[in-house]
CSV table of C-alpha atoms and ligand atoms in Angstrom, one decimal:
chain,number,residue,atom,x,y,z
A,1,MET,CA,0.0,0.0,0.0
A,2,GLY,CA,1.3,3.5,-0.9
A,3,LYS,CA,0.9,6.8,0.6
A,4,TYR,CA,-2.5,7.4,-0.8
A,5,THR,CA,-5.6,5.2,-0.2
A,6,LEU,CA,-8.9,5.2,-2.0
A,7,MET,CA,-11.3,7.5,-0.2
A,8,ALA,CA,-14.3,5.8,1.5
A,9,LEU,CA,-17.6,7.0,0.1
A,10,PRO,CA,-19.7,8.8,2.8
A,11,TYR,CA,-22.8,6.9,1.6
A,12,ALA,CA,-23.9,3.5,0.3
A,13,GLN,CA,-23.1,2.5,-3.3
A,14,ASP,CA,-26.8,2.6,-4.1
A,15,ALA,CA,-27.6,5.8,-2.1
A,16,LEU,CA,-27.5,8.2,-5.1
A,17,GLU,CA,-29.9,6.2,-7.3
A,18,PRO,CA,-31.5,7.0,-9.7
A,19,VAL,CA,-29.4,10.1,-10.3
A,20,ILE,CA,-26.1,8.1,-10.2
A,21,SER,CA,-26.6,4.3,-10.4
A,22,GLN,CA,-24.8,1.8,-8.2
A,23,GLN,CA,-23.1,0.4,-11.3
A,24,THR,CA,-21.7,3.9,-12.2
A,25,LEU,CA,-20.4,4.4,-8.7
A,26,GLU,CA,-18.8,1.0,-8.6
A,27,PHE,CA,-16.9,1.8,-11.8
A,28,HIS,CA,-16.3,5.5,-11.2
A,29,HIS,CA,-15.1,5.2,-7.5
A,30,GLY,CA,-14.0,1.6,-7.4
A,31,LYS,CA,-12.2,1.4,-10.8
A,32,HIS,CA,-11.4,4.9,-12.1
A,33,LEU,CA,-10.5,6.7,-8.9
A,34,ALA,CA,-8.8,3.6,-7.6
A,35,ALA,CA,-6.6,3.5,-10.7
A,36,TYR,CA,-5.6,7.2,-10.2
A,37,VAL,CA,-4.6,6.3,-6.6
A,38,ASN,CA,-2.6,3.3,-7.6
A,39,ASN,CA,-0.9,5.3,-10.5
A,40,LEU,CA,0.1,8.2,-8.2
A,41,ASN,CA,1.5,5.8,-5.6
A,42,GLY,CA,3.6,4.2,-8.3
A,43,LEU,CA,4.9,7.5,-9.5
A,44,LEU,CA,5.8,9.2,-6.2
A,45,GLU,CA,9.1,7.5,-5.3
A,46,GLY,CA,12.0,9.7,-6.4
A,47,SER,CA,9.7,12.4,-7.7
A,48,GLY,CA,10.5,15.0,-5.0
A,49,PHE,CA,6.8,15.0,-4.2
A,50,GLU,CA,6.8,12.2,-1.6
A,51,ASN,CA,5.9,14.5,1.3
A,52,ALA,CA,3.8,17.0,-0.6
A,53,THR,CA,0.0,17.4,-0.3
A,54,LEU,CA,-2.3,16.8,-3.2
A,55,GLU,CA,-2.8,20.6,-3.6
A,56,GLU,CA,1.0,21.2,-3.7
A,57,ILE,CA,1.4,18.4,-6.3
A,58,VAL,CA,-1.4,19.9,-8.4
A,59,CYS,CA,0.2,23.4,-8.3
A,60,LYS,CA,3.8,22.3,-8.9
A,61,ALA,CA,4.0,19.0,-10.7
A,62,SER,CA,3.7,18.1,-14.4
A,63,GLY,CA,3.0,15.0,-16.5
A,64,GLY,CA,1.6,11.8,-14.9
A,65,ILE,CA,2.1,12.9,-11.3
A,66,LEU,CA,0.1,16.1,-12.0
A,67,ASN,CA,-2.7,14.2,-13.8
A,68,ASN,CA,-3.2,11.5,-11.3
A,69,ALA,CA,-2.9,13.8,-8.2
A,70,GLY,CA,-5.4,16.2,-9.9
A,71,GLN,CA,-7.9,13.4,-10.5
A,72,ILE,CA,-7.6,12.3,-6.9
A,73,LEU,CA,-8.2,15.8,-5.6
A,74,ASN,CA,-11.0,16.4,-8.0
A,75,HIS,CA,-12.8,13.1,-7.2
A,76,GLU,CA,-12.5,13.5,-3.5
A,77,LEU,CA,-14.2,16.9,-3.7
A,78,TYR,CA,-16.8,15.4,-6.2
A,79,PHE,CA,-17.8,12.3,-4.3
A,80,GLY,CA,-17.6,14.1,-1.0
A,81,GLN,CA,-20.3,16.7,-2.0
A,82,PHE,CA,-23.2,14.2,-2.5
A,83,CYS,CA,-25.8,12.6,-0.3
A,84,GLY,CA,-28.9,10.5,-1.2
A,85,LYS,CA,-31.4,12.5,0.8
A,86,PRO,CA,-30.2,16.1,1.2
A,87,THR,CA,-31.8,18.1,4.0
A,88,LYS,CA,-31.9,21.2,1.9
A,89,LYS,CA,-32.5,21.8,-1.8
A,90,GLU,CA,-30.3,24.9,-2.0
A,91,PRO,CA,-27.6,26.7,0.0
A,92,THR,CA,-28.4,29.0,2.9
A,93,GLY,CA,-26.5,31.6,4.8
A,94,ALA,CA,-23.3,33.2,3.5
A,95,LEU,CA,-23.1,31.0,0.4
A,96,ALA,CA,-26.7,31.7,-0.6
A,97,GLU,CA,-26.0,35.5,-0.2
A,98,ALA,CA,-22.8,35.2,-2.3
A,99,ILE,CA,-24.6,33.3,-5.0
A,100,ALA,CA,-27.4,35.9,-5.1
A,101,LYS,CA,-24.8,38.7,-5.2
A,102,ASP,CA,-22.5,37.2,-7.9
A,103,PHE,CA,-25.1,35.5,-10.2
A,104,GLY,CA,-28.4,37.3,-9.5
A,105,SER,CA,-30.2,34.2,-8.2
A,106,PHE,CA,-29.8,30.5,-7.4
A,107,ASP,CA,-31.6,29.6,-10.6
A,108,ALA,CA,-29.4,31.8,-12.7
A,109,PHE,CA,-26.3,30.3,-11.0
A,110,LYS,CA,-27.6,26.7,-11.8
A,111,GLU,CA,-28.3,27.6,-15.4
A,112,GLU,CA,-24.8,29.1,-16.0
A,113,PHE,CA,-23.1,26.2,-14.1
A,114,GLN,CA,-25.0,23.6,-16.2
A,115,LYS,CA,-24.3,25.4,-19.4
A,116,LYS,CA,-20.6,25.6,-18.7
A,117,GLY,CA,-20.6,21.9,-17.9
A,118,ALA,CA,-22.6,21.0,-21.1
A,119,THR,CA,-20.4,23.1,-23.4
A,120,LEU,CA,-17.0,22.0,-22.0
A,121,PHE,CA,-15.4,20.2,-25.0
A,122,GLY,CA,-14.0,16.8,-24.3
A,123,SER,CA,-13.1,15.6,-20.7
A,124,GLY,CA,-13.0,17.9,-17.7
A,125,TRP,CA,-14.8,19.5,-14.8
A,126,VAL,CA,-17.0,22.5,-14.2
A,127,TRP,CA,-16.3,24.2,-10.9
A,128,LEU,CA,-17.8,26.8,-8.5
A,129,SER,CA,-15.0,28.4,-6.6
A,130,ALA,CA,-14.3,31.4,-4.4
A,131,ASP,CA,-11.4,33.8,-4.9
A,132,LYS,CA,-9.5,35.3,-2.0
A,133,ASP,CA,-12.1,38.0,-1.5
A,134,GLY,CA,-15.0,35.5,-1.4
A,135,LYS,CA,-16.2,36.4,-4.9
A,136,LEU,CA,-17.7,33.3,-6.6
A,137,VAL,CA,-16.6,32.2,-10.1
A,138,ILE,CA,-17.6,29.3,-12.4
A,139,THR,CA,-14.7,27.9,-14.4
A,140,GLN,CA,-14.3,25.1,-16.9
A,141,GLU,CA,-11.2,23.0,-16.3
A,142,THR,CA,-10.0,20.4,-18.8
A,143,ASN,CA,-8.8,16.9,-18.0
A,144,ALA,CA,-7.4,16.8,-14.4
A,145,ALA,CA,-7.1,20.5,-13.8
A,146,ASN,CA,-8.4,22.1,-10.5
A,147,PRO,CA,-9.1,25.7,-9.6
A,148,VAL,CA,-6.4,25.6,-6.9
A,149,GLN,CA,-4.0,26.1,-9.8
A,150,ARG,CA,-5.6,29.5,-10.3
A,151,GLY,CA,-5.4,30.4,-6.6
A,152,LEU,CA,-9.1,29.7,-6.1
A,153,THR,CA,-10.9,27.7,-3.4
A,154,PRO,CA,-13.0,24.9,-5.0
A,155,LEU,CA,-16.5,24.6,-3.6
A,156,LEU,CA,-18.6,22.4,-6.0
A,157,THR,CA,-17.9,20.4,-9.1
A,158,PHE,CA,-19.6,18.3,-11.8
A,159,ASP,CA,-17.4,15.7,-13.5
A,160,VAL,CA,-18.1,15.8,-17.2
A,161,TRP,CA,-15.7,12.9,-18.2
A,162,GLU,CA,-17.9,10.4,-20.0
A,163,HIS,CA,-17.1,7.8,-17.3
A,164,ALA,CA,-19.1,9.9,-14.9
A,165,TYR,CA,-22.4,9.4,-16.7
A,166,TYR,CA,-22.2,7.2,-19.8
A,167,LEU,CA,-23.6,4.0,-18.2
A,168,ASP,CA,-26.7,5.9,-17.0
A,169,TYR,CA,-27.2,8.7,-19.5
A,170,GLN,CA,-25.1,7.7,-22.6
A,171,ASN,CA,-24.6,10.9,-24.7
A,172,ARG,CA,-27.1,12.9,-22.7
A,173,ARG,CA,-24.6,14.9,-20.6
A,174,PRO,CA,-27.0,17.9,-20.1
A,175,ASP,CA,-29.7,15.6,-18.6
A,176,HIS,CA,-27.1,14.1,-16.2
A,177,LEU,CA,-25.9,17.6,-15.1
A,178,ALA,CA,-29.5,18.8,-14.6
A,179,ALA,CA,-30.2,15.7,-12.4
A,180,LEU,CA,-27.2,16.2,-10.1
A,181,TRP,CA,-28.7,19.1,-8.2
A,182,ALA,CA,-31.0,16.7,-6.4
A,183,ILE,CA,-28.1,14.9,-4.6
A,184,ILE,CA,-25.9,17.9,-3.6
A,185,ASP,CA,-25.2,18.1,0.1
A,186,TRP,CA,-25.2,21.9,0.5
A,187,ASN,CA,-24.0,21.6,4.1
A,188,VAL,CA,-20.7,20.2,2.7
A,189,VAL,CA,-20.4,23.0,0.0
A,190,GLU,CA,-21.2,25.7,2.6
A,191,LYS,CA,-18.4,24.3,4.9
A,192,ARG,CA,-15.9,24.7,2.0
A,193,PHE,CA,-17.0,28.3,1.5
A,194,ASN,CA,-16.9,29.3,5.2
B,1,MN,MN1,-14.4,11.0,-12.9
């Protein structure tokens, strides 16, 4: 076993159905993310990044180490933001106020976020992040990139790699993105912002 281990999901494999099926989670978490963890562990020795955090690797490394560390960081944020039965349908408190200030309304935010996810060409991630002044921004990041590389704090992300949705939605990426709102644990997202 290497330095990194596969994160445990904070819910059961079937908890996110029907939005994300058990089969998709088994492959996405149990195969894809597990492969990134194994790959990074295999690349660390002699790299100079043996004692670095994932964030440090993502900001300083290149090549395979960057790609695998980036995908681990991205997926830990992604899988960590869901729950099967969220207690609230939208954010409250400081995050709700920031969304209203920076996007006009929660619905306008959702529309822009989904659009940026749907129009990202190829594989990547759409992110909601905060800058150092607390201003919210939506960015498209390709492949394994993460907003920490731009000095931003990542809050919420939708994975638009085909492995995230193809078993359940095939080519219908926009339908998958629209469905994800029902399983967001806004308590987790608010904690990242506060
Ligand atoms: Mn993925």
